[in-house]
Amino acid sequence: MQYVAGDVRTLFPEKSWPFSCGLSDFLLDIRLILAGNELDRPLNSVASVAETVGYQSEAAFQRVFKKNMGITPAQWRRASASKRTSRSSRT
């Protein structure tokens, strides 16, 4: 993830940042979106998802995820599995 931040700063110098949120908030949003997508895949452990999105500590990832998403990664995964099950039973 550190390379993404460097690339974004090159593309958008501080005064020309086109978004209403700051760079760190923008990057956090991207990380959380990616984490949600990875958690939707049942074979990915929470620890591997944390590492994939740039966290060295699974505990830190879980704290940030819960603070920003309102539920834990495990709750996200259960909700995602529940949605998949209900969609497949409709067809």
XYZ file of N, CA and C in Angstrom:
273
model
N 0.808 -1.196 0.000
C 0.000 0.000 0.000
C 0.855 1.264 0.000
N 2.072 1.191 0.489
C 2.907 2.393 0.519
C 3.189 2.902 -0.881
N 3.250 2.003 -1.864
C 3.495 2.438 -3.230
C 2.297 3.184 -3.798
N 1.102 2.751 -3.421
C -0.107 3.444 -3.866
C -0.087 4.884 -3.383
N 0.252 5.093 -2.116
C 0.283 6.456 -1.575
C 1.280 7.312 -2.331
N 2.448 6.767 -2.615
C 3.451 7.517 -3.367
C 2.975 7.862 -4.760
N 2.329 6.913 -5.422
C 1.821 7.152 -6.770
C 0.727 8.212 -6.770
N -0.157 8.163 -5.781
C -1.241 9.147 -5.701
C -0.674 10.537 -5.472
N 0.319 10.642 -4.606
C 0.921 11.954 -4.330
C 1.596 12.521 -5.572
N 2.149 11.658 -6.412
C 2.774 12.108 -7.650
C 1.705 12.621 -8.616
N 0.607 11.892 -8.697
C -0.468 12.289 -9.609
C -1.176 13.562 -9.165
N -1.364 13.691 -7.847
C -2.105 14.824 -7.319
C -1.296 15.514 -6.227
N -0.504 16.495 -6.579
C 0.193 17.246 -5.537
C -0.835 17.806 -4.550
N -0.402 18.075 -3.345
C -1.302 18.425 -2.242
C -2.367 19.460 -2.604
N -2.014 20.501 -3.295
C -2.975 21.575 -3.578
C -3.953 21.243 -4.700
N -3.672 20.187 -5.473
C -4.577 19.862 -6.568
C -5.392 18.596 -6.309
N -5.421 18.124 -5.057
C -6.179 16.918 -4.707
C -7.653 17.149 -5.025
N -8.245 16.327 -5.903
C -9.605 16.615 -6.399
C -10.747 16.134 -5.503
N -10.453 15.494 -4.394
C -11.507 14.920 -3.563
C -11.715 15.741 -2.300
N -12.917 15.650 -1.746
C -13.226 16.442 -0.553
C -12.573 15.872 0.708
N -12.232 14.590 0.681
C -11.562 14.004 1.846
C -10.049 14.097 1.663
N -9.329 13.908 2.736
C -7.876 13.932 2.670
C -7.327 12.646 2.064
N -6.067 12.674 1.729
C -5.418 11.515 1.127
C -5.477 10.294 2.035
N -5.227 10.471 3.312
C -5.236 9.316 4.219
C -6.637 8.710 4.324
N -7.673 9.543 4.349
C -9.049 9.024 4.378
C -9.378 8.298 3.082
N -8.926 8.850 1.972
C -9.148 8.232 0.670
C -8.500 6.855 0.614
N -7.249 6.768 1.062
C -6.543 5.487 1.052
C -7.173 4.489 2.014
N -7.643 4.965 3.168
C -8.325 4.083 4.106
C -9.591 3.523 3.475
N -10.352 4.367 2.789
C -11.567 3.902 2.110
C -11.237 2.819 1.089
N -10.185 3.014 0.326
C -9.784 2.014 -0.664
C -9.408 0.711 0.028
N -8.626 0.813 1.085
C -8.218 -0.390 1.818
C -9.435 -1.143 2.356
N -10.416 -0.422 2.883
C -11.599 -1.073 3.436
C -12.474 -1.694 2.351
N -12.570 -1.049 1.213
C -13.314 -1.633 0.088
C -12.642 -2.919 -0.366
N -11.316 -2.870 -0.518
C -10.576 -4.075 -0.906
C -10.728 -5.168 0.147
N -10.660 -4.781 1.420
C -10.814 -5.757 2.496
C -12.187 -6.419 2.439
N -13.226 -5.633 2.231
C -14.574 -6.195 2.118
C -14.670 -7.189 0.975
N -14.079 -6.846 -0.156
C -14.091 -7.764 -1.297
C -13.339 -9.056 -0.978
N -12.214 -8.930 -0.302
C -11.428 -10.113 0.064
C -12.153 -10.957 1.115
N -12.830 -10.316 2.047
C -13.571 -11.049 3.073
C -14.756 -11.803 2.476
N -15.244 -11.346 1.349
C -16.355 -12.031 0.679
C -15.929 -13.379 0.107
N -14.638 -13.605 0.014
C -14.109 -14.890 -0.482
C -13.849 -15.794 0.722
N -14.609 -16.859 0.864
C -14.554 -17.675 2.082
C -13.183 -18.295 2.386
N -12.360 -18.516 1.401
C -11.074 -19.174 1.645
C -10.009 -18.242 2.207
N -10.240 -16.937 2.164
C -9.269 -15.979 2.700
C -9.465 -15.825 4.198
N -8.404 -16.047 4.962
C -8.493 -15.817 6.412
C -8.472 -14.313 6.688
N -8.957 -13.939 7.835
C -8.937 -12.522 8.218
C -7.489 -12.037 8.268
N -6.591 -12.877 8.760
C -5.169 -12.503 8.828
C -4.603 -12.250 7.436
N -4.954 -13.092 6.474
C -4.428 -12.885 5.114
C -5.037 -11.649 4.471
N -6.301 -11.368 4.762
C -6.939 -10.151 4.246
C -6.244 -8.926 4.838
N -5.982 -8.964 6.141
C -5.288 -7.850 6.799
C -3.950 -7.588 6.126
N -3.209 -8.638 5.877
C -1.898 -8.492 5.234
C -2.044 -7.977 3.803
N -3.023 -8.488 3.081
C -3.245 -8.075 1.691
C -3.502 -6.579 1.573
N -4.247 -6.025 2.520
C -4.579 -4.600 2.442
C -3.605 -3.718 3.202
N -2.501 -4.319 3.674
C -1.411 -3.509 4.189
C -1.249 -3.414 5.694
N -1.931 -4.268 6.448
C -1.776 -4.252 7.901
C -0.799 -5.338 8.327
N 0.123 -5.001 9.205
C 1.056 -5.984 9.739
C 0.442 -6.731 10.919
N -0.586 -6.173 11.508
C -1.235 -6.764 12.675
C -2.709 -7.022 12.367
N -3.123 -8.272 12.570
C -4.531 -8.603 12.373
C -5.407 -7.846 13.366
N -4.913 -7.669 14.590
C -5.682 -6.951 15.612
C -5.910 -5.493 15.206
N -4.878 -4.858 14.672
C -5.023 -3.463 14.223
C -6.030 -3.380 13.076
N -5.944 -4.323 12.156
C -6.896 -4.361 11.043
C -8.324 -4.502 11.569
N -8.526 -5.417 12.508
C -9.868 -5.633 13.042
C -10.409 -4.385 13.743
N -9.560 -3.688 14.486
C -9.993 -2.449 15.163
C -10.411 -1.390 14.147
N -9.578 -1.183 13.118
C -9.871 -0.158 12.110
C -11.116 -0.543 11.319
N -11.233 -1.811 10.965
C -12.393 -2.273 10.199
C -13.677 -2.036 10.996
N -13.691 -2.464 12.253
C -14.898 -2.295 13.073
C -15.233 -0.817 13.287
N -14.210 -0.007 13.535
C -14.440 1.422 13.772
C -15.075 2.084 12.549
N -14.638 1.704 11.363
C -15.105 2.369 10.149
C -16.301 1.699 9.488
N -16.435 0.390 9.648
C -17.523 -0.323 8.984
C -18.688 -0.629 9.929
N -18.447 -0.528 11.236
C -19.511 -0.757 12.205
C -19.695 -2.208 12.613
N -18.998 -3.119 11.968
C -19.045 -4.543 12.303
C -17.638 -5.116 12.170
N -17.418 -6.254 12.798
C -16.110 -6.895 12.717
C -15.943 -7.580 11.357
N -14.714 -7.895 10.978
C -14.517 -8.646 9.737
C -15.281 -9.977 9.732
N -15.338 -10.659 10.876
C -16.072 -11.930 10.944
C -17.572 -11.710 10.711
N -18.121 -10.646 11.281
C -19.540 -10.326 11.056
C -19.785 -9.983 9.587
N -18.854 -9.246 8.983
C -18.951 -8.924 7.555
C -19.014 -10.209 6.737
N -18.109 -11.136 7.067
C -18.042 -12.402 6.343
C -19.349 -13.184 6.486
N -19.892 -13.250 7.698
C -21.159 -13.968 7.907
C -22.291 -13.321 7.114
N -22.339 -11.999 7.126
C -23.391 -11.293 6.377
C -23.242 -11.550 4.881
N -22.015 -11.566 4.407
C -21.757 -11.825 2.996
C -22.181 -13.248 2.617
N -21.852 -14.209 3.472
C -22.239 -15.600 3.214
C -23.755 -15.742 3.219
N -24.401 -15.032 4.124
C -25.857 -15.071 4.206
C -26.493 -14.516 2.927
N -25.919 -13.421 2.395
C -26.428 -12.839 1.148
C -26.244 -13.806 -0.013
N -25.082 -14.472 -0.064
C -24.824 -15.435 -1.141
C -25.812 -16.583 -1.070
N -26.099 -17.072 0.145
C -27.024 -18.175 0.326
C -28.438 -17.790 -0.099
N -28.877 -16.603 0.295
C -30.237 -16.176 -0.058
C -30.370 -15.936 -1.560
N -29.308 -15.436 -2.198
C -29.353 -15.232 -3.653
C -29.408 -16.573 -4.379
N -28.633 -17.549 -3.919
C -28.596 -18.835 -4.624
C -29.897 -19.624 -4.400
N -30.601 -19.401 -3.296
C -31.845 -20.115 -3.064
C -32.995 -19.543 -3.895
N -32.839 -18.325 -4.381
C -33.874 -17.711 -5.214
C -33.862 -18.245 -6.635
N -32.729 -18.734 -7.082
C -32.636 -19.178 -8.488
C -33.001 -20.609 -8.672
